[in-house]
């Protein structure tokens, strides 16, 4: 039964990702903004809903460290594994505003989170994220959204097509595609995650290893599916925008909401784990200036994947 649910969940994820990609591309064309901006906002926030639900529920239940761990794990999964896999499918371009504005925004978000928790490293405290800091994070998120919308007015839609004129979709089709795609991603992701955790426990895998791998990876399945399908369909800008936007939303919105509900303790999360967020975000920026091409190419994608695997192995050894 668990295997059957796993397959159904995976099918829903793939179908939802396909529907969301088509709807989001049509949305960008309809309103004359770039697919990168749509990926950075609509797709990114939508695919971050599983992380929001898990983190808020964890905060309400008093498992604040799980809320922080979920965001840290999901962001590393997004930047290293999803970017890596997507780049293997199709190199991801980094240029113009997404290189000099949005990628640095992602680095800034990770750096702000590290600063808020660095007192645990320097002063031996619990390094918690207070309610005031949660409100600061929410303020940063509002500022990011307004800045993105304002700056996108000067961006013409950049179609990633074969040059043929694409017919404009009706707005009702666009809305149903975006909402339906997100619903399929989130529902399918939940089914996949629940069945995967059940199978892992039956195989004797410990809860700590499940939390490190399946929880973070499971809540990031919508991003993985959306980016993979977008890359296959030649929507590289949307894929890149989804990852960067999801990472920013995870820190500013999800941790902001969770910390406002209750102060978040780091628990077993070390400052080094959060520092890894800064490092991975910085690597994304550095990738634009290697091999004389401003893109994350297949070689760099493979290096990102290997770095993620190495980090997970180190985490498991640390836990044991």
PDB file of C-alpha atoms in Angstrom, residues 26-32 165-171 173-174:
ATOM      1  CA  UNK A  26       1.194  31.835 -19.966  1.00  0.00           C
ATOM      2  CA  UNK A  27       0.900  34.167 -16.966  1.00  0.00           C
ATOM      3  CA  UNK A  28       4.242  35.776 -17.809  1.00  0.00           C
ATOM      4  CA  UNK A  29       3.159  36.277 -21.422  1.00  0.00           C
ATOM      5  CA  UNK A  30      -0.248  37.612 -20.404  1.00  0.00           C
ATOM      6  CA  UNK A  31       1.090  40.341 -18.098  1.00  0.00           C
ATOM      7  CA  UNK A  32       4.295  41.105 -19.997  1.00  0.00           C
ATOM      8  CA  UNK A 165       4.193  33.260 -31.894  1.00  0.00           C
ATOM      9  CA  UNK A 166       2.406  31.617 -28.995  1.00  0.00           C
ATOM     10  CA  UNK A 167      -1.373  32.174 -28.676  1.00  0.00           C
ATOM     11  CA  UNK A 168      -2.480  34.020 -25.550  1.00  0.00           C
ATOM     12  CA  UNK A 169      -4.270  31.769 -23.094  1.00  0.00           C
ATOM     13  CA  UNK A 170      -7.534  32.780 -21.440  1.00  0.00           C
ATOM     14  CA  UNK A 171      -7.084  34.099 -17.901  1.00  0.00           C
ATOM     15  CA  UNK A 173      -7.218  28.691 -17.996  1.00  0.00           C
ATOM     16  CA  UNK A 174      -4.106  30.355 -16.588  1.00  0.00           C
TER      17      UNK A 174
END
